[in-house]
PDB file of C-alpha atoms in Angstrom:
ATOM      1  CA  UNK A   1      -4.802   7.677 -13.488  1.00  0.00           C
ATOM      2  CA  UNK A   2      -1.294   6.769 -14.553  1.00  0.00           C
ATOM      3  CA  UNK A   3       1.004   4.016 -13.387  1.00  0.00           C
ATOM      4  CA  UNK A   4       4.784   3.618 -13.372  1.00  0.00           C
ATOM      5  CA  UNK A   5       6.903   0.495 -13.649  1.00  0.00           C
ATOM      6  CA  UNK A   6       8.655   1.465 -10.437  1.00  0.00           C
ATOM      7  CA  UNK A   7       5.423   1.198  -8.479  1.00  0.00           C
ATOM      8  CA  UNK A   8       4.469  -1.974  -6.672  1.00  0.00           C
ATOM      9  CA  UNK A   9       0.835  -1.239  -7.340  1.00  0.00           C
ATOM     10  CA  UNK A  10       1.229  -0.692 -11.071  1.00  0.00           C
ATOM     11  CA  UNK A  11       3.136  -3.918 -11.645  1.00  0.00           C
ATOM     12  CA  UNK A  12       0.748  -6.075  -9.656  1.00  0.00           C
ATOM     13  CA  UNK A  13      -2.336  -4.278 -10.967  1.00  0.00           C
ATOM     14  CA  UNK A  14      -1.298  -4.849 -14.606  1.00  0.00           C
ATOM     15  CA  UNK A  15      -0.669  -8.493 -13.834  1.00  0.00           C
ATOM     16  CA  UNK A  16      -4.097  -8.944 -12.296  1.00  0.00           C
ATOM     17  CA  UNK A  17      -5.753  -6.984 -15.079  1.00  0.00           C
ATOM     18  CA  UNK A  18      -4.359  -9.351 -17.687  1.00  0.00           C
ATOM     19  CA  UNK A  19      -4.601 -12.593 -15.735  1.00  0.00           C
ATOM     20  CA  UNK A  20      -7.973 -12.642 -14.011  1.00  0.00           C
ATOM     21  CA  UNK A  21     -11.062 -13.221 -16.204  1.00  0.00           C
ATOM     22  CA  UNK A  22     -13.897 -10.788 -15.662  1.00  0.00           C
ATOM     23  CA  UNK A  23     -16.311 -13.593 -14.867  1.00  0.00           C
ATOM     24  CA  UNK A  24     -14.037 -14.784 -12.090  1.00  0.00           C
ATOM     25  CA  UNK A  25     -13.873 -11.281 -10.603  1.00  0.00           C
ATOM     26  CA  UNK A  26     -17.679 -11.099 -10.620  1.00  0.00           C
ATOM     27  CA  UNK A  27     -17.901 -14.441  -8.839  1.00  0.00           C
ATOM     28  CA  UNK A  28     -15.460 -13.222  -6.184  1.00  0.00           C
ATOM     29  CA  UNK A  29     -17.478 -10.057  -5.675  1.00  0.00           C
ATOM     30  CA  UNK A  30     -20.704 -12.028  -5.248  1.00  0.00           C
ATOM     31  CA  UNK A  31     -19.184 -14.459  -2.753  1.00  0.00           C
ATOM     32  CA  UNK A  32     -19.995 -13.872   0.917  1.00  0.00           C
ATOM     33  CA  UNK A  33     -16.941 -12.561   2.834  1.00  0.00           C
ATOM     34  CA  UNK A  34     -15.484 -14.948   5.382  1.00  0.00           C
ATOM     35  CA  UNK A  35     -14.628 -12.102   7.771  1.00  0.00           C
ATOM     36  CA  UNK A  36     -16.028  -8.688   8.636  1.00  0.00           C
ATOM     37  CA  UNK A  37     -15.670  -6.029   5.931  1.00  0.00           C
ATOM     38  CA  UNK A  38     -16.088  -2.272   6.166  1.00  0.00           C
ATOM     39  CA  UNK A  39     -17.517  -1.294   2.791  1.00  0.00           C
ATOM     40  CA  UNK A  40     -17.551   2.352   1.783  1.00  0.00           C
ATOM     41  CA  UNK A  41     -18.495   4.417  -1.251  1.00  0.00           C
ATOM     42  CA  UNK A  42     -15.869   6.620  -2.839  1.00  0.00           C
ATOM     43  CA  UNK A  43     -15.458   8.924  -5.819  1.00  0.00           C
ATOM     44  CA  UNK A  44     -12.270   7.162  -6.982  1.00  0.00           C
ATOM     45  CA  UNK A  45     -11.218   3.666  -8.002  1.00  0.00           C
ATOM     46  CA  UNK A  46      -7.869   3.572  -6.176  1.00  0.00           C
ATOM     47  CA  UNK A  47      -7.293   4.005  -2.449  1.00  0.00           C
ATOM     48  CA  UNK A  48      -3.693   3.303  -1.555  1.00  0.00           C
ATOM     49  CA  UNK A  49      -3.650   3.270   2.249  1.00  0.00           C
ATOM     50  CA  UNK A  50      -6.066   3.279   5.187  1.00  0.00           C
ATOM     51  CA  UNK A  51      -5.267   3.869   8.867  1.00  0.00           C
ATOM     52  CA  UNK A  52      -7.649   3.782  11.828  1.00  0.00           C
ATOM     53  CA  UNK A  53      -7.938   6.958  13.922  1.00  0.00           C
ATOM     54  CA  UNK A  54      -9.364   5.614  17.176  1.00  0.00           C
ATOM     55  CA  UNK A  55      -9.938   8.953  18.900  1.00  0.00           C
ATOM     56  CA  UNK A  56     -12.162  10.208  16.079  1.00  0.00           C
ATOM     57  CA  UNK A  57     -13.655   6.819  15.129  1.00  0.00           C
ATOM     58  CA  UNK A  58     -12.691   7.034  11.481  1.00  0.00           C
ATOM     59  CA  UNK A  59     -10.496   5.513   8.826  1.00  0.00           C
ATOM     60  CA  UNK A  60      -8.180   7.933   7.056  1.00  0.00           C
ATOM     61  CA  UNK A  61      -7.503   6.947   3.448  1.00  0.00           C
ATOM     62  CA  UNK A  62      -5.088   8.203   0.789  1.00  0.00           C
ATOM     63  CA  UNK A  63      -6.063   8.713  -2.846  1.00  0.00           C
ATOM     64  CA  UNK A  64      -3.843   7.404  -5.634  1.00  0.00           C
ATOM     65  CA  UNK A  65      -5.087  10.354  -7.683  1.00  0.00           C
ATOM     66  CA  UNK A  66      -4.012  12.719  -4.895  1.00  0.00           C
ATOM     67  CA  UNK A  67      -5.751  13.718  -1.697  1.00  0.00           C
ATOM     68  CA  UNK A  68      -6.961  12.336   1.627  1.00  0.00           C
ATOM     69  CA  UNK A  69     -10.391  11.206   2.786  1.00  0.00           C
ATOM     70  CA  UNK A  70     -12.052  10.159   6.021  1.00  0.00           C
ATOM     71  CA  UNK A  71     -14.613   7.442   6.641  1.00  0.00           C
ATOM     72  CA  UNK A  72     -16.497   7.886   9.905  1.00  0.00           C
ATOM     73  CA  UNK A  73     -17.754   4.760  11.670  1.00  0.00           C
ATOM     74  CA  UNK A  74     -20.781   5.759  13.784  1.00  0.00           C
ATOM     75  CA  UNK A  75     -21.435   4.304  17.220  1.00  0.00           C
ATOM     76  CA  UNK A  76     -24.582   2.609  15.858  1.00  0.00           C
ATOM     77  CA  UNK A  77     -22.728   1.135  12.881  1.00  0.00           C
ATOM     78  CA  UNK A  78     -24.368  -1.931  11.338  1.00  0.00           C
ATOM     79  CA  UNK A  79     -22.146  -4.520   9.599  1.00  0.00           C
ATOM     80  CA  UNK A  80     -24.489  -4.492   6.606  1.00  0.00           C
ATOM     81  CA  UNK A  81     -24.249  -0.750   6.044  1.00  0.00           C
ATOM     82  CA  UNK A  82     -22.075   0.984   3.453  1.00  0.00           C
ATOM     83  CA  UNK A  83     -20.074   3.904   4.809  1.00  0.00           C
ATOM     84  CA  UNK A  84     -19.304   7.131   2.947  1.00  0.00           C
ATOM     85  CA  UNK A  85     -15.931   8.646   2.174  1.00  0.00           C
ATOM     86  CA  UNK A  86     -15.540  12.407   2.608  1.00  0.00           C
ATOM     87  CA  UNK A  87     -12.647  14.258   0.979  1.00  0.00           C
ATOM     88  CA  UNK A  88     -10.735  16.344   3.544  1.00  0.00           C
ATOM     89  CA  UNK A  89      -7.527  17.176   1.638  1.00  0.00           C
ATOM     90  CA  UNK A  90      -7.155  18.103  -2.030  1.00  0.00           C
ATOM     91  CA  UNK A  91      -4.175  20.449  -2.326  1.00  0.00           C
ATOM     92  CA  UNK A  92      -3.928  22.397  -5.565  1.00  0.00           C
ATOM     93  CA  UNK A  93      -0.171  22.917  -5.322  1.00  0.00           C
ATOM     94  CA  UNK A  94       0.535  19.169  -5.452  1.00  0.00           C
ATOM     95  CA  UNK A  95      -2.150  18.300  -8.020  1.00  0.00           C
ATOM     96  CA  UNK A  96      -1.099  15.545 -10.392  1.00  0.00           C
ATOM     97  CA  UNK A  97       0.794  13.666  -7.692  1.00  0.00           C
ATOM     98  CA  UNK A  98      -0.436  10.660  -5.753  1.00  0.00           C
ATOM     99  CA  UNK A  99      -0.994  10.393  -2.011  1.00  0.00           C
ATOM    100  CA  UNK A 100       0.456   7.074  -0.853  1.00  0.00           C
ATOM    101  CA  UNK A 101       1.550   5.873   2.585  1.00  0.00           C
ATOM    102  CA  UNK A 102       0.115   7.572   5.674  1.00  0.00           C
ATOM    103  CA  UNK A 103       0.709   7.353   9.407  1.00  0.00           C
ATOM    104  CA  UNK A 104      -1.357   8.781  12.262  1.00  0.00           C
ATOM    105  CA  UNK A 105       0.902  10.618  14.721  1.00  0.00           C
ATOM    106  CA  UNK A 106      -1.446  10.787  17.681  1.00  0.00           C
ATOM    107  CA  UNK A 107       0.901  12.504  20.208  1.00  0.00           C
ATOM    108  CA  UNK A 108       1.182  15.477  17.834  1.00  0.00           C
ATOM    109  CA  UNK A 109      -2.444  15.300  16.577  1.00  0.00           C
ATOM    110  CA  UNK A 110      -1.419  15.035  12.949  1.00  0.00           C
ATOM    111  CA  UNK A 111      -1.283  12.676  10.006  1.00  0.00           C
ATOM    112  CA  UNK A 112       1.736  12.369   7.728  1.00  0.00           C
ATOM    113  CA  UNK A 113       1.109  11.714   4.038  1.00  0.00           C
ATOM    114  CA  UNK A 114       3.624  10.621   1.385  1.00  0.00           C
ATOM    115  CA  UNK A 115       3.233  12.396  -1.960  1.00  0.00           C
ATOM    116  CA  UNK A 116       4.814  11.128  -5.192  1.00  0.00           C
ATOM    117  CA  UNK A 117       4.726  11.449  -8.955  1.00  0.00           C
ATOM    118  CA  UNK A 118       3.714   7.902  -9.887  1.00  0.00           C
ATOM    119  CA  UNK A 119       4.179   8.341 -13.641  1.00  0.00           C
ATOM    120  CA  UNK A 120       7.496  10.123 -13.974  1.00  0.00           C
ATOM    121  CA  UNK A 121       9.160   9.719 -10.553  1.00  0.00           C
ATOM    122  CA  UNK A 122      10.038  13.427 -10.770  1.00  0.00           C
ATOM    123  CA  UNK A 123       8.526  14.653  -7.500  1.00  0.00           C
ATOM    124  CA  UNK A 124       8.535  13.253  -3.976  1.00  0.00           C
ATOM    125  CA  UNK A 125       7.362  14.919  -0.800  1.00  0.00           C
ATOM    126  CA  UNK A 126       5.971  14.540   2.695  1.00  0.00           C
ATOM    127  CA  UNK A 127       3.003  16.533   3.985  1.00  0.00           C
ATOM    128  CA  UNK A 128       1.647  16.899   7.508  1.00  0.00           C
ATOM    129  CA  UNK A 129      -1.970  17.784   8.378  1.00  0.00           C
ATOM    130  CA  UNK A 130      -3.687  18.655  11.640  1.00  0.00           C
ATOM    131  CA  UNK A 131      -6.162  15.910  12.565  1.00  0.00           C
ATOM    132  CA  UNK A 132      -8.699  18.393  13.934  1.00  0.00           C
ATOM    133  CA  UNK A 133      -8.721  21.110  11.267  1.00  0.00           C
ATOM    134  CA  UNK A 134      -6.990  19.431   8.294  1.00  0.00           C
ATOM    135  CA  UNK A 135      -4.767  22.494   8.037  1.00  0.00           C
ATOM    136  CA  UNK A 136      -1.493  21.633   6.319  1.00  0.00           C
ATOM    137  CA  UNK A 137       1.359  22.018   8.783  1.00  0.00           C
ATOM    138  CA  UNK A 138       4.189  21.547   6.292  1.00  0.00           C
ATOM    139  CA  UNK A 139       5.074  20.195   2.858  1.00  0.00           C
ATOM    140  CA  UNK A 140       8.652  18.987   2.511  1.00  0.00           C
ATOM    141  CA  UNK A 141      10.012  18.354  -0.967  1.00  0.00           C
ATOM    142  CA  UNK A 142      12.246  15.269  -0.844  1.00  0.00           C
ATOM    143  CA  UNK A 143      13.337  15.192  -4.490  1.00  0.00           C
ATOM    144  CA  UNK A 144      12.556  16.959  -7.729  1.00  0.00           C
ATOM    145  CA  UNK A 145      12.969  16.548 -11.513  1.00  0.00           C
ATOM    146  CA  UNK A 146      16.726  17.209 -11.392  1.00  0.00           C
ATOM    147  CA  UNK A 147      17.441  14.544  -8.777  1.00  0.00           C
ATOM    148  CA  UNK A 148      17.821  10.806  -9.220  1.00  0.00           C
ATOM    149  CA  UNK A 149      14.693   8.854 -10.074  1.00  0.00           C
ATOM    150  CA  UNK A 150      12.900   8.137  -6.815  1.00  0.00           C
ATOM    151  CA  UNK A 151       9.520   6.920  -5.648  1.00  0.00           C
ATOM    152  CA  UNK A 152       8.421   7.926  -2.151  1.00  0.00           C
ATOM    153  CA  UNK A 153       6.122   5.202  -0.898  1.00  0.00           C
ATOM    154  CA  UNK A 154       5.508   4.792   2.833  1.00  0.00           C
ATOM    155  CA  UNK A 155       6.192   6.600   6.105  1.00  0.00           C
ATOM    156  CA  UNK A 156       6.741   5.918   9.797  1.00  0.00           C
ATOM    157  CA  UNK A 157       7.234   8.309  12.721  1.00  0.00           C
ATOM    158  CA  UNK A 158       9.457   7.820  15.774  1.00  0.00           C
ATOM    159  CA  UNK A 159       8.930   8.837  19.394  1.00  0.00           C
ATOM    160  CA  UNK A 160      10.496  12.255  18.793  1.00  0.00           C
ATOM    161  CA  UNK A 161       8.257  13.007  15.815  1.00  0.00           C
ATOM    162  CA  UNK A 162      10.883  12.417  13.127  1.00  0.00           C
ATOM    163  CA  UNK A 163       9.471  10.871   9.960  1.00  0.00           C
ATOM    164  CA  UNK A 164      11.076   8.202   7.782  1.00  0.00           C
ATOM    165  CA  UNK A 165       9.978   7.888   4.150  1.00  0.00           C
ATOM    166  CA  UNK A 166      10.912   4.899   2.000  1.00  0.00           C
ATOM    167  CA  UNK A 167      12.105   5.209  -1.586  1.00  0.00           C
ATOM    168  CA  UNK A 168      10.854   2.188  -3.528  1.00  0.00           C
ATOM    169  CA  UNK A 169      12.827   3.152  -6.624  1.00  0.00           C
ATOM    170  CA  UNK A 170      16.305   4.030  -5.336  1.00  0.00           C
ATOM    171  CA  UNK A 171      16.461   1.967  -2.130  1.00  0.00           C
ATOM    172  CA  UNK A 172      16.904   4.677   0.459  1.00  0.00           C
ATOM    173  CA  UNK A 173      15.043   6.319   3.341  1.00  0.00           C
ATOM    174  CA  UNK A 174      14.555  10.066   3.804  1.00  0.00           C
ATOM    175  CA  UNK A 175      14.510  11.407   7.371  1.00  0.00           C
ATOM    176  CA  UNK A 176      12.415  14.519   8.128  1.00  0.00           C
ATOM    177  CA  UNK A 177      12.311  16.390  11.446  1.00  0.00           C
ATOM    178  CA  UNK A 178       8.971  16.876  13.209  1.00  0.00           C
ATOM    179  CA  UNK A 179       8.761  20.489  11.989  1.00  0.00           C
ATOM    180  CA  UNK A 180       9.233  19.413   8.365  1.00  0.00           C
ATOM    181  CA  UNK A 181      12.943  20.149   7.990  1.00  0.00           C
ATOM    182  CA  UNK A 182      14.774  17.583   5.858  1.00  0.00           C
ATOM    183  CA  UNK A 183      17.487  15.926   7.961  1.00  0.00           C
ATOM    184  CA  UNK A 184      19.289  13.100   6.175  1.00  0.00           C
ATOM    185  CA  UNK A 185      19.167  10.041   3.926  1.00  0.00           C
ATOM    186  CA  UNK A 186      19.700   6.477   5.110  1.00  0.00           C
ATOM    187  CA  UNK A 187      21.486   4.255   2.576  1.00  0.00           C
ATOM    188  CA  UNK A 188      23.044   0.818   2.958  1.00  0.00           C
ATOM    189  CA  UNK A 189      24.498  -1.817   0.578  1.00  0.00           C
ATOM    190  CA  UNK A 190      22.101  -4.376   2.056  1.00  0.00           C
ATOM    191  CA  UNK A 191      19.220  -2.499   0.438  1.00  0.00           C
ATOM    192  CA  UNK A 192      20.595  -3.123  -3.085  1.00  0.00           C
ATOM    193  CA  UNK A 193      20.067  -6.542  -4.672  1.00  0.00           C
ATOM    194  CA  UNK A 194      22.538  -8.095  -7.131  1.00  0.00           C
ATOM    195  CA  UNK A 195      19.871  -8.934  -9.696  1.00  0.00           C
ATOM    196  CA  UNK A 196      18.695  -5.673 -11.321  1.00  0.00           C
ATOM    197  CA  UNK A 197      15.084  -6.813 -11.616  1.00  0.00           C
ATOM    198  CA  UNK A 198      14.824  -7.317  -7.868  1.00  0.00           C
ATOM    199  CA  UNK A 199      15.411  -3.587  -7.446  1.00  0.00           C
ATOM    200  CA  UNK A 200      12.426  -2.584  -9.576  1.00  0.00           C
ATOM    201  CA  UNK A 201      10.372  -2.232  -6.390  1.00  0.00           C
ATOM    202  CA  UNK A 202      12.648  -1.962  -3.395  1.00  0.00           C
ATOM    203  CA  UNK A 203      12.081  -0.483   0.079  1.00  0.00           C
ATOM    204  CA  UNK A 204       8.371  -0.154   0.738  1.00  0.00           C
ATOM    205  CA  UNK A 205       6.411  -0.669   3.961  1.00  0.00           C
ATOM    206  CA  UNK A 206       7.937   0.762   7.143  1.00  0.00           C
ATOM    207  CA  UNK A 207       7.064   0.884  10.856  1.00  0.00           C
ATOM    208  CA  UNK A 208       8.723   2.310  13.946  1.00  0.00           C
ATOM    209  CA  UNK A 209       9.214  -0.097  16.858  1.00  0.00           C
ATOM    210  CA  UNK A 210       8.858   1.332  20.413  1.00  0.00           C
ATOM    211  CA  UNK A 211      12.325  -0.032  21.255  1.00  0.00           C
ATOM    212  CA  UNK A 212      13.906   2.537  18.934  1.00  0.00           C
ATOM    213  CA  UNK A 213      14.328   0.919  15.556  1.00  0.00           C
ATOM    214  CA  UNK A 214      12.624   0.763  12.175  1.00  0.00           C
ATOM    215  CA  UNK A 215      11.415  -2.349  10.376  1.00  0.00           C
ATOM    216  CA  UNK A 216      11.339  -2.034   6.593  1.00  0.00           C
ATOM    217  CA  UNK A 217      10.368  -4.492   3.861  1.00  0.00           C
ATOM    218  CA  UNK A 218      11.967  -4.864   0.431  1.00  0.00           C
ATOM    219  CA  UNK A 219       9.035  -5.738  -1.820  1.00  0.00           C
ATOM    220  CA  UNK A 220      10.523  -7.887  -4.574  1.00  0.00           C
ATOM    221  CA  UNK A 221      12.738 -10.002  -2.305  1.00  0.00           C
ATOM    222  CA  UNK A 222      10.595  -9.943   0.826  1.00  0.00           C
ATOM    223  CA  UNK A 223      13.670  -9.075   2.905  1.00  0.00           C
ATOM    224  CA  UNK A 224      13.012  -7.427   6.252  1.00  0.00           C
ATOM    225  CA  UNK A 225      15.529  -4.915   7.593  1.00  0.00           C
ATOM    226  CA  UNK A 226      16.046  -3.668  11.127  1.00  0.00           C
ATOM    227  CA  UNK A 227      17.395  -0.102  11.245  1.00  0.00           C
ATOM    228  CA  UNK A 228      18.472   1.050  14.710  1.00  0.00           C
ATOM    229  CA  UNK A 229      18.125   4.827  14.743  1.00  0.00           C
ATOM    230  CA  UNK A 230      19.743   4.950  18.208  1.00  0.00           C
ATOM    231  CA  UNK A 231      22.955   3.398  16.842  1.00  0.00           C
ATOM    232  CA  UNK A 232      23.755   5.596  13.879  1.00  0.00           C
ATOM    233  CA  UNK A 233      21.113   4.013  11.637  1.00  0.00           C
ATOM    234  CA  UNK A 234      22.713   0.568  11.900  1.00  0.00           C
ATOM    235  CA  UNK A 235      21.135  -1.809   9.366  1.00  0.00           C
ATOM    236  CA  UNK A 236      20.687  -5.548   9.840  1.00  0.00           C
ATOM    237  CA  UNK A 237      18.917  -8.141   7.718  1.00  0.00           C
ATOM    238  CA  UNK A 238      16.270  -9.879   9.827  1.00  0.00           C
ATOM    239  CA  UNK A 239      16.531 -13.624   9.303  1.00  0.00           C
ATOM    240  CA  UNK A 240      12.992 -14.780   8.455  1.00  0.00           C
ATOM    241  CA  UNK A 241      11.888 -18.423   8.509  1.00  0.00           C
ATOM    242  CA  UNK A 242       8.573 -20.171   7.926  1.00  0.00           C
ATOM    243  CA  UNK A 243       7.744 -18.664   4.549  1.00  0.00           C
ATOM    244  CA  UNK A 244       8.440 -15.910   2.064  1.00  0.00           C
ATOM    245  CA  UNK A 245       7.487 -12.247   2.426  1.00  0.00           C
ATOM    246  CA  UNK A 246       8.014 -11.452  -1.249  1.00  0.00           C
ATOM    247  CA  UNK A 247       5.650  -8.820  -2.676  1.00  0.00           C
ATOM    248  CA  UNK A 248       5.074  -7.509   0.823  1.00  0.00           C
ATOM    249  CA  UNK A 249       3.698  -3.988   0.894  1.00  0.00           C
ATOM    250  CA  UNK A 250       2.368  -2.092   3.934  1.00  0.00           C
ATOM    251  CA  UNK A 251       3.411  -3.013   7.478  1.00  0.00           C
ATOM    252  CA  UNK A 252       1.729  -2.612  10.864  1.00  0.00           C
ATOM    253  CA  UNK A 253       2.821  -3.672  14.354  1.00  0.00           C
ATOM    254  CA  UNK A 254       0.121  -5.636  16.139  1.00  0.00           C
ATOM    255  CA  UNK A 255       2.356  -5.814  19.220  1.00  0.00           C
ATOM    256  CA  UNK A 256       6.085  -5.342  19.910  1.00  0.00           C
ATOM    257  CA  UNK A 257       6.638  -8.975  18.873  1.00  0.00           C
ATOM    258  CA  UNK A 258       4.083  -9.303  16.061  1.00  0.00           C
ATOM    259  CA  UNK A 259       4.132  -7.687  12.625  1.00  0.00           C
ATOM    260  CA  UNK A 260       1.444  -7.689   9.921  1.00  0.00           C
ATOM    261  CA  UNK A 261       2.589  -7.669   6.294  1.00  0.00           C
ATOM    262  CA  UNK A 262       0.012  -6.716   3.666  1.00  0.00           C
ATOM    263  CA  UNK A 263       0.564  -7.896   0.124  1.00  0.00           C
ATOM    264  CA  UNK A 264       0.600 -11.220  -1.706  1.00  0.00           C
ATOM    265  CA  UNK A 265      -1.270 -13.150  -0.359  1.00  0.00           C
ATOM    266  CA  UNK A 266      -3.530 -10.606   1.340  1.00  0.00           C
ATOM    267  CA  UNK A 267      -1.713 -10.738   4.669  1.00  0.00           C
ATOM    268  CA  UNK A 268       0.965 -12.533   6.643  1.00  0.00           C
ATOM    269  CA  UNK A 269       1.634 -12.574  10.364  1.00  0.00           C
ATOM    270  CA  UNK A 270       5.285 -12.460  11.476  1.00  0.00           C
ATOM    271  CA  UNK A 271       6.566 -12.940  15.022  1.00  0.00           C
ATOM    272  CA  UNK A 272       9.904 -12.373  16.740  1.00  0.00           C
ATOM    273  CA  UNK A 273      11.080 -13.357  20.220  1.00  0.00           C
ATOM    274  CA  UNK A 274      14.582 -11.827  20.103  1.00  0.00           C
ATOM    275  CA  UNK A 275      14.075  -8.161  19.373  1.00  0.00           C
ATOM    276  CA  UNK A 276      13.703  -8.679  15.620  1.00  0.00           C
ATOM    277  CA  UNK A 277      17.103 -10.201  15.031  1.00  0.00           C
ATOM    278  CA  UNK A 278      15.176 -13.168  13.643  1.00  0.00           C
ATOM    279  CA  UNK A 279      11.498 -13.726  12.864  1.00  0.00           C
ATOM    280  CA  UNK A 280       9.055 -16.369  11.647  1.00  0.00           C
ATOM    281  CA  UNK A 281       6.017 -16.289   9.381  1.00  0.00           C
ATOM    282  CA  UNK A 282       3.441 -17.937  11.642  1.00  0.00           C
ATOM    283  CA  UNK A 283       0.104 -17.436   9.852  1.00  0.00           C
ATOM    284  CA  UNK A 284      -1.554 -16.123   6.691  1.00  0.00           C
ATOM    285  CA  UNK A 285      -4.832 -14.610   5.585  1.00  0.00           C
ATOM    286  CA  UNK A 286      -6.304 -14.775   2.105  1.00  0.00           C
ATOM    287  CA  UNK A 287      -8.801 -12.044   1.329  1.00  0.00           C
ATOM    288  CA  UNK A 288     -10.211 -10.636  -1.935  1.00  0.00           C
ATOM    289  CA  UNK A 289      -7.004 -10.914  -3.961  1.00  0.00           C
ATOM    290  CA  UNK A 290      -8.535  -9.194  -6.991  1.00  0.00           C
ATOM    291  CA  UNK A 291      -8.854  -5.993  -4.923  1.00  0.00           C
ATOM    292  CA  UNK A 292      -5.144  -6.005  -3.966  1.00  0.00           C
ATOM    293  CA  UNK A 293      -4.243  -5.576  -0.296  1.00  0.00           C
ATOM    294  CA  UNK A 294      -1.790  -2.685   0.098  1.00  0.00           C
ATOM    295  CA  UNK A 295      -1.846  -1.598   3.755  1.00  0.00           C
ATOM    296  CA  UNK A 296      -2.692  -2.819   7.250  1.00  0.00           C
ATOM    297  CA  UNK A 297      -4.143  -1.114  10.293  1.00  0.00           C
ATOM    298  CA  UNK A 298      -5.359  -2.139  13.749  1.00  0.00           C
ATOM    299  CA  UNK A 299      -8.834  -1.312  15.076  1.00  0.00           C
ATOM    300  CA  UNK A 300      -9.961  -2.486  18.524  1.00  0.00           C
ATOM    301  CA  UNK A 301      -7.196  -5.095  18.546  1.00  0.00           C
ATOM    302  CA  UNK A 302      -8.202  -6.532  15.174  1.00  0.00           C
ATOM    303  CA  UNK A 303      -6.197  -6.327  11.962  1.00  0.00           C
ATOM    304  CA  UNK A 304      -7.808  -4.760   8.895  1.00  0.00           C
ATOM    305  CA  UNK A 305      -6.343  -4.709   5.404  1.00  0.00           C
ATOM    306  CA  UNK A 306      -6.888  -1.847   3.000  1.00  0.00           C
ATOM    307  CA  UNK A 307      -7.633  -3.000  -0.542  1.00  0.00           C
ATOM    308  CA  UNK A 308      -6.634  -0.597  -3.260  1.00  0.00           C
ATOM    309  CA  UNK A 309      -9.157  -1.319  -6.009  1.00  0.00           C
ATOM    310  CA  UNK A 310     -12.759  -0.178  -5.805  1.00  0.00           C
ATOM    311  CA  UNK A 311     -15.586  -1.739  -7.789  1.00  0.00           C
ATOM    312  CA  UNK A 312     -18.735  -0.251  -9.289  1.00  0.00           C
ATOM    313  CA  UNK A 313     -19.893   2.828 -11.193  1.00  0.00           C
ATOM    314  CA  UNK A 314     -20.612   5.675 -10.709  1.00  0.00           C
ATOM    315  CA  UNK A 315     -20.080   5.024  -6.998  1.00  0.00           C
ATOM    316  CA  UNK A 316     -16.982   2.972  -6.341  1.00  0.00           C
ATOM    317  CA  UNK A 317     -17.307   0.558  -3.447  1.00  0.00           C
ATOM    318  CA  UNK A 318     -14.128  -0.145  -1.503  1.00  0.00           C
ATOM    319  CA  UNK A 319     -13.350  -2.773   1.114  1.00  0.00           C
ATOM    320  CA  UNK A 320     -11.354  -2.648   4.346  1.00  0.00           C
ATOM    321  CA  UNK A 321     -11.242  -6.306   5.335  1.00  0.00           C
ATOM    322  CA  UNK A 322     -10.707  -7.885   8.740  1.00  0.00           C
ATOM    323  CA  UNK A 323      -7.788 -10.324   8.567  1.00  0.00           C
ATOM    324  CA  UNK A 324      -8.269 -13.497  10.596  1.00  0.00           C
ATOM    325  CA  UNK A 325      -4.995 -15.379  10.352  1.00  0.00           C
ATOM    326  CA  UNK A 326      -4.548 -19.145  10.260  1.00  0.00           C
ATOM    327  CA  UNK A 327      -1.597 -21.485   9.918  1.00  0.00           C
TER     328      UNK A 327
END
């Protein structure tokens, strides 16, 4: 496993690795969780993203070492049980690249998976897989070794099936048609920060709002952007009050007016009453910080946070943690 300085996960992981004593990590692992946790065994230490697939009663997870897995939750599931991850995608032709952000596109019975070269930032792509057969529907190369340094990170899909992939390195968004054809790139001066170090990890988590716009987070600043795809990709900075969203990572809409931001701390709840012209941080959740929350999903109306780092050997135990927010 290799990490790059352009990756949110590598920067934060190295910080935690150097700053948290082993004894403290053990004490956190032994502590009883304050909320419900789906634990599952995996073959790898790093699981970047998890999304709930309600129709098939499973979590779909992406592997930082490349690939996709599924974790079935049986009808007779017991909260004390440990679930099992099953690998469903391990493509040879993209070996060596990481699988990062994912989104379940239920109307088209598919899942979209971001693929990126974490170490060298020399390859970025978007793959689509059938949710029933796991057949790959397309693989679109977004950038290669001769292009500018980029880091494809997360993905959202609109009502027409178009996908939007964030570039955390070069502050842009790739647009891909539902059949996999590359369409365009969204760029805007608002995405670029004056201080160079604030651009080390730029556009990251992204969601599509049913009213026809995207919401995107800039990780190092915590800025939220509203991108109206019905108005020529018009970009506005959402004015956020009530707290910072810095080091925000994955996003998930809990409702049209409520957004979940995974990151540091584990999760923040953001609300808007004016169509996301402005917003407020209204509540927070602190989970197992040493495991690093990277993505959010909604299951049965409850928010769950994917935590990237697994613990244990040879079986690695991962945690998808219910987030119960408080002010």
